[in-house]
Short mmCIF file of C-alpha atoms in Angstrom, two decimals:
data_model
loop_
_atom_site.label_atom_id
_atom_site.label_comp_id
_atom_site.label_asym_id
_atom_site.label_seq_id
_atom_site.Cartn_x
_atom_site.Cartn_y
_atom_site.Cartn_z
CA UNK A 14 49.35 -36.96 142.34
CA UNK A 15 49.53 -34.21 139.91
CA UNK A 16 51.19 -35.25 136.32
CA UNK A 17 52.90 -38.24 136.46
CA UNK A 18 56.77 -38.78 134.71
CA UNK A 19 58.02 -41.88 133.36
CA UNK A 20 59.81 -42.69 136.59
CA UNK A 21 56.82 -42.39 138.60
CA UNK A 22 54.96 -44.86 136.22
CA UNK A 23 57.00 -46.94 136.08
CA UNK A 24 57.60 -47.36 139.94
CA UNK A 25 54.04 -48.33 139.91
CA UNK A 26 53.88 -51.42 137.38
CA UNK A 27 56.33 -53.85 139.17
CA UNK A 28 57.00 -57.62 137.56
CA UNK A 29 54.83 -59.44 139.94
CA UNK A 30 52.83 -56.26 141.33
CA UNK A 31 51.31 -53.08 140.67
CA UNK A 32 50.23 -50.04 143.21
CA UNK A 33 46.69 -48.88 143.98
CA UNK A 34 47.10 -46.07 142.08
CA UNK A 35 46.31 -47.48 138.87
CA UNK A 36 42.53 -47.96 139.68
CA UNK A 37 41.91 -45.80 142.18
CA UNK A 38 43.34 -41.87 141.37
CA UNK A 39 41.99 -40.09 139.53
CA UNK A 40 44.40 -38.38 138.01
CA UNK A 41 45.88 -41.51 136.44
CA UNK A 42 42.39 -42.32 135.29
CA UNK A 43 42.66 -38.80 133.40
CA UNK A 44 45.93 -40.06 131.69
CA UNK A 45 44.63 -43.01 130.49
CA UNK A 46 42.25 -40.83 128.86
CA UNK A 47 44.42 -38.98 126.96
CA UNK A 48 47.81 -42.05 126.70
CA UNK A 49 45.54 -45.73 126.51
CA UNK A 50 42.10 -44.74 125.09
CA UNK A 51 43.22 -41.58 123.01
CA UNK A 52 45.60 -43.56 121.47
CA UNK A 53 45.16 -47.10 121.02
CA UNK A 54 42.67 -49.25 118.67
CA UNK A 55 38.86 -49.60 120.09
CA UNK A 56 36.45 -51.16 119.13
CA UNK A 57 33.24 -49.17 118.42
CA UNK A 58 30.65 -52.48 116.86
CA UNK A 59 30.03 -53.95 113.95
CA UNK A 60 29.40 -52.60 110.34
CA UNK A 61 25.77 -55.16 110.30
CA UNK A 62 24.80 -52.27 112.39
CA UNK A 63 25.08 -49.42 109.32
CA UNK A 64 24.13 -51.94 106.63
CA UNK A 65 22.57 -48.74 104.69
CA UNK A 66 24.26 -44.89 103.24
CA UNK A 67 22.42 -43.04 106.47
CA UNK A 68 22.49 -45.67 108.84
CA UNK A 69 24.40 -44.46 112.04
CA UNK A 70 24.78 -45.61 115.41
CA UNK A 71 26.17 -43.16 119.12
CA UNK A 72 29.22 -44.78 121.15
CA UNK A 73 31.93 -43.37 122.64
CA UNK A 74 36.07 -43.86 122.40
CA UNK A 75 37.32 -43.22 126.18
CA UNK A 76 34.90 -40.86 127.45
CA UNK A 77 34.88 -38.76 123.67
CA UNK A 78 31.17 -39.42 122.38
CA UNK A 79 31.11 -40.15 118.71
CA UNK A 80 28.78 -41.17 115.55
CA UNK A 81 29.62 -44.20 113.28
CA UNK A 82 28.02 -43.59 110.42
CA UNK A 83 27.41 -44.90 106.86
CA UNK A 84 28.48 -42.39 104.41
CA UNK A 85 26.78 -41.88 100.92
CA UNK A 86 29.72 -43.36 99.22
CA UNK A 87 29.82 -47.00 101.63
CA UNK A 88 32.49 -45.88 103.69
CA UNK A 89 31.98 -45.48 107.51
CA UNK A 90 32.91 -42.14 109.17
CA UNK A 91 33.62 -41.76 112.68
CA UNK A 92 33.01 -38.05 114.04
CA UNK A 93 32.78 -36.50 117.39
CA UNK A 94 29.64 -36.09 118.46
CA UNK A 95 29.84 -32.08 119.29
CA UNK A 96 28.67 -28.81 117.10
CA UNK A 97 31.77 -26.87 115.87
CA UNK A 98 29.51 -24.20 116.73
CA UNK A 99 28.91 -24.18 120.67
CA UNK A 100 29.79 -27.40 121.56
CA UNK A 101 25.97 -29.36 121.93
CA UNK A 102 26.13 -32.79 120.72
CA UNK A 103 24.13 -33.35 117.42
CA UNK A 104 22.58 -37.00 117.42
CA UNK A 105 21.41 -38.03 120.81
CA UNK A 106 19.80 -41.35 119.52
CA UNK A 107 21.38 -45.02 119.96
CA UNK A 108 20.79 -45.55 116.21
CA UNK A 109 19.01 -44.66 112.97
CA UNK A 110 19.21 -43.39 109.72
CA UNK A 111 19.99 -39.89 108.86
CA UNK A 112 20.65 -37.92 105.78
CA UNK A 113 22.22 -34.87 107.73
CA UNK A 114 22.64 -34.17 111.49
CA UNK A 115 21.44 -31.42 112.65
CA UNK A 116 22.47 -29.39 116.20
CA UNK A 117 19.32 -29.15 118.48
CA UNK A 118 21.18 -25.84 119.68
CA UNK A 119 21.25 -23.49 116.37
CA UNK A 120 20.34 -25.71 113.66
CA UNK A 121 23.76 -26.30 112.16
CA UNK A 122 23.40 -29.11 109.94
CA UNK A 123 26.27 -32.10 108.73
CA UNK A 124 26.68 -34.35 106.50
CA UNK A 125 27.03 -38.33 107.04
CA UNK A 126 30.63 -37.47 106.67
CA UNK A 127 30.42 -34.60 109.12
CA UNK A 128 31.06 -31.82 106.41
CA UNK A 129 29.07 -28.84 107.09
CA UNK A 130 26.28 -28.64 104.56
CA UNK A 131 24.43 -25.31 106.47
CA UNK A 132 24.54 -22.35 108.45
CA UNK A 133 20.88 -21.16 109.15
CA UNK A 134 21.28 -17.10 109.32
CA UNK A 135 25.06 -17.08 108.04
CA UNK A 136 25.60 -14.04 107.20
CA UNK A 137 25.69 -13.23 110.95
CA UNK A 138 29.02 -14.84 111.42
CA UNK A 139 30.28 -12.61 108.98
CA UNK A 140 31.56 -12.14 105.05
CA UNK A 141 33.49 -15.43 104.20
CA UNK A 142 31.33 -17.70 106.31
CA UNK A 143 30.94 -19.92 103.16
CA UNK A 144 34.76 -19.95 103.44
CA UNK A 145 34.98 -20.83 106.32
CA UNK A 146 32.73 -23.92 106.08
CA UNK A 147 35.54 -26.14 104.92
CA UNK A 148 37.23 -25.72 108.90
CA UNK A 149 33.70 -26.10 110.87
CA UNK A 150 32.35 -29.64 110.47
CA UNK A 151 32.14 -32.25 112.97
CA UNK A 152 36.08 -33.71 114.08
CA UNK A 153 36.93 -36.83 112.46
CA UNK A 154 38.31 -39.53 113.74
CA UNK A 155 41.78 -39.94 112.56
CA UNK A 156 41.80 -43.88 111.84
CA UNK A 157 39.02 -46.25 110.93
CA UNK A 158 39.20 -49.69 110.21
CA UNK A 159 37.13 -52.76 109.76
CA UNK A 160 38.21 -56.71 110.49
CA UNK A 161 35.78 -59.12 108.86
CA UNK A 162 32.95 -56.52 109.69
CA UNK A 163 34.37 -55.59 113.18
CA UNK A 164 34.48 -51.81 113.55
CA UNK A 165 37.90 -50.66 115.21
CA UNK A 166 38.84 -46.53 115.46
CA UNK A 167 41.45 -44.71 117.17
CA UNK A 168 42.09 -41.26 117.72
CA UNK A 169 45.73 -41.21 116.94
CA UNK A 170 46.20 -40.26 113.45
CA UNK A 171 49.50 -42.76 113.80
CA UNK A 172 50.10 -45.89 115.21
CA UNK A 173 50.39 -49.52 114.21
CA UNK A 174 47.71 -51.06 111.97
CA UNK A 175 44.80 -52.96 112.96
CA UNK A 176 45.93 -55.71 112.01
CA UNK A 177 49.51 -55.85 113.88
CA UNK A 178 47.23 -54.52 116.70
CA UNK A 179 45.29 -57.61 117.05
CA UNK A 180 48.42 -59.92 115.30
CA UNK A 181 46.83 -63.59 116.72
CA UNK A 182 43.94 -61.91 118.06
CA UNK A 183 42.77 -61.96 114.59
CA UNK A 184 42.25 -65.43 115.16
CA UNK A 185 39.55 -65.09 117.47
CA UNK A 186 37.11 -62.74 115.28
CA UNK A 187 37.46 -65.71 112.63
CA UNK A 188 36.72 -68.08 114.88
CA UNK A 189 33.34 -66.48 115.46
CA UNK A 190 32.81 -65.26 111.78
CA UNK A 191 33.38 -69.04 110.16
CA UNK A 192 31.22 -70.65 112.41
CA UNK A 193 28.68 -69.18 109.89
CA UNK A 194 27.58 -71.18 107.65
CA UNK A 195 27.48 -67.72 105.38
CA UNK A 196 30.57 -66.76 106.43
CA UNK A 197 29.24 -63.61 108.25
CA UNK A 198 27.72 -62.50 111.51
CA UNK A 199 25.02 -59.99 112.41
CA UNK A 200 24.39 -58.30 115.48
CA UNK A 201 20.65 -58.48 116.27
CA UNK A 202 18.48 -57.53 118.96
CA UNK A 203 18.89 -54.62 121.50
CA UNK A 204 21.80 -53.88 123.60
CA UNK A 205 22.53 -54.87 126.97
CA UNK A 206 24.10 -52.17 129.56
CA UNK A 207 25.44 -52.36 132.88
CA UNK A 208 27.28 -49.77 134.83
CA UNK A 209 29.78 -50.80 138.39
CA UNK A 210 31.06 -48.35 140.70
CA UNK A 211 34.49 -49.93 139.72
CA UNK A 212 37.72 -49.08 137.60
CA UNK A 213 37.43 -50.40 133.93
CA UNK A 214 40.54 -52.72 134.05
CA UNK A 215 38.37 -54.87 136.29
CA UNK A 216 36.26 -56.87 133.82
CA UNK A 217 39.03 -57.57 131.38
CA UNK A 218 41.39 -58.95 134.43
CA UNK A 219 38.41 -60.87 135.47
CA UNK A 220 36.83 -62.47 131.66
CA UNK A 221 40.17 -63.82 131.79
CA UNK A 222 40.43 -65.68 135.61
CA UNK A 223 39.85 -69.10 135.54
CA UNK A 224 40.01 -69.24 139.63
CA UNK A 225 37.32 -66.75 140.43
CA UNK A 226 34.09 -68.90 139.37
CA UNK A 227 34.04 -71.35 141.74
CA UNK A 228 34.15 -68.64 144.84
CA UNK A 229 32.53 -66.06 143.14
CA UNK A 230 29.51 -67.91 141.75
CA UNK A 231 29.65 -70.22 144.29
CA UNK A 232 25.88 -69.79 145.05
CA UNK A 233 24.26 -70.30 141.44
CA UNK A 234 26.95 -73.26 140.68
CA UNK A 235 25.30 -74.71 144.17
CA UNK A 236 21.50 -74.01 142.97
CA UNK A 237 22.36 -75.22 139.40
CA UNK A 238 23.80 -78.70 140.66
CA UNK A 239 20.37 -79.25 142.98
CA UNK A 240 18.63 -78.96 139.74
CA UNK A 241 17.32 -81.58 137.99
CA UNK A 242 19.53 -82.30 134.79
CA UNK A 243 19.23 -80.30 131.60
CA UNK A 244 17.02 -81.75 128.92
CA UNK A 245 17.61 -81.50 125.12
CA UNK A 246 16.14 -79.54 123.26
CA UNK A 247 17.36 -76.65 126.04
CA UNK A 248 14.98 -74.15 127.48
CA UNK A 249 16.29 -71.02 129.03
CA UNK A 250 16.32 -72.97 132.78
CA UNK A 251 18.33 -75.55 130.91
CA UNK A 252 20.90 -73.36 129.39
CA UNK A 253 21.23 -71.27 132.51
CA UNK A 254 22.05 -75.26 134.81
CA UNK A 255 24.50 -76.06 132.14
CA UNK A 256 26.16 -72.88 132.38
CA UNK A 257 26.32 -72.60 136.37
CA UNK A 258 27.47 -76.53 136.43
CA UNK A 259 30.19 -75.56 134.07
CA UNK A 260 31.40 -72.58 136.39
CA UNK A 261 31.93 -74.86 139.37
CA UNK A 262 34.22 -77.47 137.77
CA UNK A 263 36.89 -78.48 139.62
CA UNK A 264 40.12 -76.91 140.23
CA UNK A 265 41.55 -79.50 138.45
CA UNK A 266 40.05 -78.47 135.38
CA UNK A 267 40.73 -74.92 135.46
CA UNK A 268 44.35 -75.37 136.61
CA UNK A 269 44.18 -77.64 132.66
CA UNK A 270 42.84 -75.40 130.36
CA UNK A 271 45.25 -73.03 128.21
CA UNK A 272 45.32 -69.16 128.72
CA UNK A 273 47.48 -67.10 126.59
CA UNK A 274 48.54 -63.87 126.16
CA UNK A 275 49.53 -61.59 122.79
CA UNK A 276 51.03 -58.30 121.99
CA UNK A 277 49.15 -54.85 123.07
CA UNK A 278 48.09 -56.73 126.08
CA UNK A 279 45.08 -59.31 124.39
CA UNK A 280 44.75 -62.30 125.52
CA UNK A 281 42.62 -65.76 125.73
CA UNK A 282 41.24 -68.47 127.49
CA UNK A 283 40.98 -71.94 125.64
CA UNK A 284 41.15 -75.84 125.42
CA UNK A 285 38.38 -76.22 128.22
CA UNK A 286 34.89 -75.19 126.75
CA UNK A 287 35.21 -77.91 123.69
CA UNK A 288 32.05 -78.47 121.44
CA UNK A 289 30.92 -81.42 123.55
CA UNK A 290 30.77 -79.46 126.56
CA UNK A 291 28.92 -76.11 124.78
CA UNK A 292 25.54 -74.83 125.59
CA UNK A 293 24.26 -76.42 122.49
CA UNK A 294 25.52 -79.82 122.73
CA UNK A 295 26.16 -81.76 120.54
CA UNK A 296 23.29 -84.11 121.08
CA UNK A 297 21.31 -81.09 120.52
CA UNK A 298 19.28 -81.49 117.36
CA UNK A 299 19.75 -77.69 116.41
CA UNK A 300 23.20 -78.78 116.79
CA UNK A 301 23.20 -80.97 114.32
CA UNK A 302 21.20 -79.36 111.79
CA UNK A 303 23.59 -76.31 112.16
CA UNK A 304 26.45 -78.74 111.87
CA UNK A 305 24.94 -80.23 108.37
CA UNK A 306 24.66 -76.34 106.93
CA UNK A 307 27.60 -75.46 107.88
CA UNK A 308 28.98 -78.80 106.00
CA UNK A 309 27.27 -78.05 103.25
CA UNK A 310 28.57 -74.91 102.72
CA UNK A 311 31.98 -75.52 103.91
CA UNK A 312 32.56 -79.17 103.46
CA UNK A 313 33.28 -81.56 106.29
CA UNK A 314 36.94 -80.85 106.47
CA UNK A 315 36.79 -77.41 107.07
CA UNK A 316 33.86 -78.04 109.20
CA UNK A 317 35.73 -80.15 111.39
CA UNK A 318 38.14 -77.93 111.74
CA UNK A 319 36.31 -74.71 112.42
CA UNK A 320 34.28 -76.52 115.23
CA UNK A 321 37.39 -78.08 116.48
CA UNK A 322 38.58 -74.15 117.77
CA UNK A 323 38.30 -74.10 121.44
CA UNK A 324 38.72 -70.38 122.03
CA UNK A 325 36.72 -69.25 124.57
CA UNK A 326 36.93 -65.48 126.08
CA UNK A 327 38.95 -63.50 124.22
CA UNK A 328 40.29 -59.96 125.54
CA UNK A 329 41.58 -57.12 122.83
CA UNK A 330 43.00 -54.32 125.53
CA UNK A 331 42.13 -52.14 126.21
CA UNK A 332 37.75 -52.55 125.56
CA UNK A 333 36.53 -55.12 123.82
CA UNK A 334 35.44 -58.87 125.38
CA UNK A 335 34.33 -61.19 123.30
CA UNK A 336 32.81 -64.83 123.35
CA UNK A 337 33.11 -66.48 119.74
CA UNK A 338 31.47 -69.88 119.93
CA UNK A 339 28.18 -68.24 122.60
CA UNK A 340 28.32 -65.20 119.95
CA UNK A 341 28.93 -62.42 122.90
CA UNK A 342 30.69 -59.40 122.63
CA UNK A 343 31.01 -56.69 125.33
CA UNK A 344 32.43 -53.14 125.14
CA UNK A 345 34.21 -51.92 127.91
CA UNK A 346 33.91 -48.01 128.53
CA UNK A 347 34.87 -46.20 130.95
CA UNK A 348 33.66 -43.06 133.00
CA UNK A 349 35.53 -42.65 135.54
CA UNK A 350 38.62 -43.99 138.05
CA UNK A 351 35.72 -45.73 140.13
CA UNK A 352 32.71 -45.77 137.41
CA UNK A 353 32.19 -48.26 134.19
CA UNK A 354 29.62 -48.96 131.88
CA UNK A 355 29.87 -52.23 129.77
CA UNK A 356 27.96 -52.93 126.58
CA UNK A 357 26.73 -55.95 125.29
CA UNK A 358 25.87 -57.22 122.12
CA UNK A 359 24.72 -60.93 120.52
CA UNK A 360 25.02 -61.47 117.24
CA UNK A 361 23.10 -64.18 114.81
CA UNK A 362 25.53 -66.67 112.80
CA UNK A 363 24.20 -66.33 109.65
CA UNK A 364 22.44 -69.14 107.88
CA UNK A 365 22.35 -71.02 111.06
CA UNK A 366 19.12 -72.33 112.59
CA UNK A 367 16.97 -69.50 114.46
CA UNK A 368 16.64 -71.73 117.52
CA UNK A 369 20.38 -71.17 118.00
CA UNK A 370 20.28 -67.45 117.99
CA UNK A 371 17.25 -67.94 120.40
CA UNK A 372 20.17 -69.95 122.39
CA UNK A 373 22.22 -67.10 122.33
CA UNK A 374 19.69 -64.64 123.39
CA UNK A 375 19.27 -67.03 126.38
CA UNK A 376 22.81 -67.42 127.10
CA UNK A 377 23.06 -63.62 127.24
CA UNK A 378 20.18 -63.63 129.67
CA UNK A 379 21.86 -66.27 132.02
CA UNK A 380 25.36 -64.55 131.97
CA UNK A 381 25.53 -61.04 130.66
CA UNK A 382 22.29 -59.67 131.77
CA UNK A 383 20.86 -57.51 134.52
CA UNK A 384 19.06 -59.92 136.25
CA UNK A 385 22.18 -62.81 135.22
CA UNK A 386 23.22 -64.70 138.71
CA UNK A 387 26.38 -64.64 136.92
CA UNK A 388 27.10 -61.19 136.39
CA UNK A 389 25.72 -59.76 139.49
CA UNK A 390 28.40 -61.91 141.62
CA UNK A 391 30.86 -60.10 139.28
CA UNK A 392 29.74 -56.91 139.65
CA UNK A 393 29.47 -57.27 143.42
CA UNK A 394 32.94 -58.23 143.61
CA UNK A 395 34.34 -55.51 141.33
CA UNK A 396 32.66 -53.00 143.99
CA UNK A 397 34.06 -54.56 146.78
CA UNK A 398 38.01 -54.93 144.70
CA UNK A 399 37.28 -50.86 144.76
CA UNK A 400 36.41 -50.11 148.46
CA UNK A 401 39.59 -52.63 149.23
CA UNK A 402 41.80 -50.25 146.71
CA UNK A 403 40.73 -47.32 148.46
CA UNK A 404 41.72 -48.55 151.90
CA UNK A 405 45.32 -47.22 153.10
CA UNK A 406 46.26 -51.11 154.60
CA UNK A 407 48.79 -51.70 151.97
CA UNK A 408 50.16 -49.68 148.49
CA UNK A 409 50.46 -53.36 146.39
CA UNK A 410 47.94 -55.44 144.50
CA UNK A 411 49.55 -58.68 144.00
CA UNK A 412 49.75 -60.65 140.32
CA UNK A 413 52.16 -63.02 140.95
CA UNK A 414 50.28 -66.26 139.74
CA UNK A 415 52.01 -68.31 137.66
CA UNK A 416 54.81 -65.67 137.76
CA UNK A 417 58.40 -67.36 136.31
CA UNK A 418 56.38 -70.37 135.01
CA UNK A 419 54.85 -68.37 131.60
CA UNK A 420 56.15 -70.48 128.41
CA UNK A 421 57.11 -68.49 125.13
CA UNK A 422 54.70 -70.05 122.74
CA UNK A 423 55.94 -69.39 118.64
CA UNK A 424 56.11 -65.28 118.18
CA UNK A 425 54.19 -62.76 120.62
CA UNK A 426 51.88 -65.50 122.26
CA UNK A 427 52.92 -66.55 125.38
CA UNK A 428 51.05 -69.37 127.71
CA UNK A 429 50.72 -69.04 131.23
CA UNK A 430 52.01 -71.80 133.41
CA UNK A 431 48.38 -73.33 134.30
CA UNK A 432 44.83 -72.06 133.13
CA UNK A 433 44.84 -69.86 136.22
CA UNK A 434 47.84 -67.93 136.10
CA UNK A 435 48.01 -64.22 136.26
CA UNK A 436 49.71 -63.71 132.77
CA UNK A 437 47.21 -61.95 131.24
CA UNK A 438 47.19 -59.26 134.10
CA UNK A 439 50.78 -58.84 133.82
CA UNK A 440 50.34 -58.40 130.08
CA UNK A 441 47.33 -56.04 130.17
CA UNK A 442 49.95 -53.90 132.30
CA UNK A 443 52.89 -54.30 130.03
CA UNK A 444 51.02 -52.41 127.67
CA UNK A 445 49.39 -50.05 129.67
CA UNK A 446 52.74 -48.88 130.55
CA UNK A 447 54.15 -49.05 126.85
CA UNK A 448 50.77 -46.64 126.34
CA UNK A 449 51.38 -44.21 129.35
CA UNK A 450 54.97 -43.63 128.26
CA UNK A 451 55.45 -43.51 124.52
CA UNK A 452 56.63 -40.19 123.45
#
């Protein structure tokens, strides 16, 4: 396509459609690289992952690999993950603690706040070497911000603040953080990761489609409702039943619950998974003796009120996913037009029970893992959305749903006109476009 001018662009990204293009040439996917991902916020984890000075953990921004680490002083630096000197990358493990990084190549060594601390042999690079020093440390990343422990970076050094980045997404990271009875969250155990043979604007579209489940997880909905009925306390088998069950509800009920969509192209899903209907529930006895700590701590009032949030997935464009009341977060990164790789992390409430983190190790199992019979239909599908794209049939992907029927809610949230309209699509596109074309 070669490189693409506003016009073009904006040919592509029509009110109730969008062409091909957008997940299936590559030389868009390059743009993005450099117009989306270079520019806006994303999320890299959480700071309960660098509790300690040294503590550091490998991600990436876009395709750029970097190191989020804990500096001597508290702060957290972000730094590209590649030697000033001939480009090797310096830290090649997931996490850890480090007083210096040093490059498996020549043995130049950094600081936690990438500063270059030495130069083995430097008198070979000449005279002022030690001058020089200043100019040769790792790249920082421009911006770095944290929302109630949520670790955001972007490689812009301008742009809107976090916080009018998320604006009522906001909402949704306190949702999960206050249902701790500490008021904080941790994320604990390993990390899940998946990889599709499918663009990355897939899974956010689809964590947001209240029409898919019944078709797409048709068969574990249909194994789950032969099965006898869920017992309380829940083992994993009864977790996993109550799960599939709730994926094949009727139409009805999907058409009911609320979906919304914000500024920057986040959005949510809501109303339908209430308390009563969660994978604890609230017969659950671990249910209740969460309920009475977070009481205590909190008082009944505000207890009430921070169960009675009904947010369910939650989308901040253009990477993160997040679950608040099953504790789930996934990170969306992409590695090429036809090639993903999705993270996912659970994270303990604390001072709630340990049975419910042992919940939400078995809720990740059911849904987010390898072996899920959730995911798997997902990830099926998003391969065969790909093939389709590549096809020559036809230029359009239609996103119509709902289209005209979207209700201004107060401000930048908007509602679509039933729980499975195609807002969200059309918003994640909005600002795609707004990224692709700013000066």
């Amino acid at each position: 396509m070669g490189m693409l001018g506003r016009e073009q662009l904006a040919m592509m990204v029509r009110p109730d459609r969008v062409h091909r293009a957008l997940y299936s040439d590559p030389d868009l996917f390059e743009l993005e690289m450099q117009r989306v991902f270079a520019r806006a916020w994303l999320i890299l984890g959480h700071e309960s992952q660098i509790p300690a000075a040294g503590d550091f953990f490998t991600t990436r921004m876009g395709r750029e690999p970097v190191i989020a680490a804990r500096h001597a002083d508290g702060s957290v630096k972000v730094m590209i993950n590649r030697c000033s000197h001939r480009g090797s990358t310096v830290c090649e493990e997931a996490r850890g603690n480090r007083a210096e990084f040093v490059c498996p190549y020549h043995g130049w060594t950094y600081r936690t706040d990438g500063s270059l601390r030495f130069v083995p042999l430097a008198q070979g690079y000449g005279p002022d070497v030690e001058s020089k020093k200043a100019g040769l440390g790792l790249v920082r990343v421009p911006r770095v911000e944290s929302y109630r422990g949520f670790l955001f970076a972007s490689l812009a050094a301008e742009g809107p603040a976090l916080s009018d980045f998320l604006g009522p997404m906001s909402a949704s990271f306190d949702d999960m953080v206050d249902r701790a009875p500490d008021g904080e969250v941790e994320i604990a155990g390993g990390v899940f990761k998946h990889t599709y043979h499918g663009n990355w604007k897939l899974v956010l579209e689809n964590h947001l489609d209240g029409l898919h489940p019944n078709y797409v997880h048709a068969s574990s909905v249909a194994a789950a409702r032969e099965a006898p009925d869920p017992a309380l306390p829940e083992k994993y088998a009864d977790i996993a039943i109550r799960q599939m069950r709730q994926n094949g509800a009727p139409e009805s009920v999907w058409e009911s619950i609320g979906i919304w969509a914000t500024e920057f192209g986040h959005g949510y899903l809501g109303d339908y998974h209430s308390d009563s209907r969660l994978v604890a529930g609230m017969d659950n006895p671990v249910f209740a003796e969460y309920r009475g700590r977070l009481e205590k701590k909190v008082g009944t009032e505000r207890a009430t009120k921070i169960l009675g949030v009904t947010r369910w997935n939650s989308i901040v464009y253009p990477n993160c996913s997040f679950m608040g009341q099953f504790r789930q977060l996934r990170i969306v990164h992409p590695l090429a037009v036809d090639r993903t790789v999705v993270y996912t992390y659970s994270f303990r409430l604390k001072g709630a029970p340990e049975q419910m983190y042992h919940d939400t190790v078995a809720f990740a199992n059911v849904v987010n893992g390898t072996a899920s019979w959730v995911l798997t239909d997902d990830l099926e599908v998003y391969e065969r959305v790909q093939k389709g794209l590549n096809a020559q049939a036809s230029d359009w992907v239609y996103l119509g749903r709902g289209q005209g029927g979207d209700t201004d809610d107060a401000g930048p949230t908007r509602r679509g006109a039933t729980g499975t309209s195609e807002i969200h699509i059309r918003s994640q596109f909005a600002a795609w476009m707004r990224y692709m074309t700013a000066e």
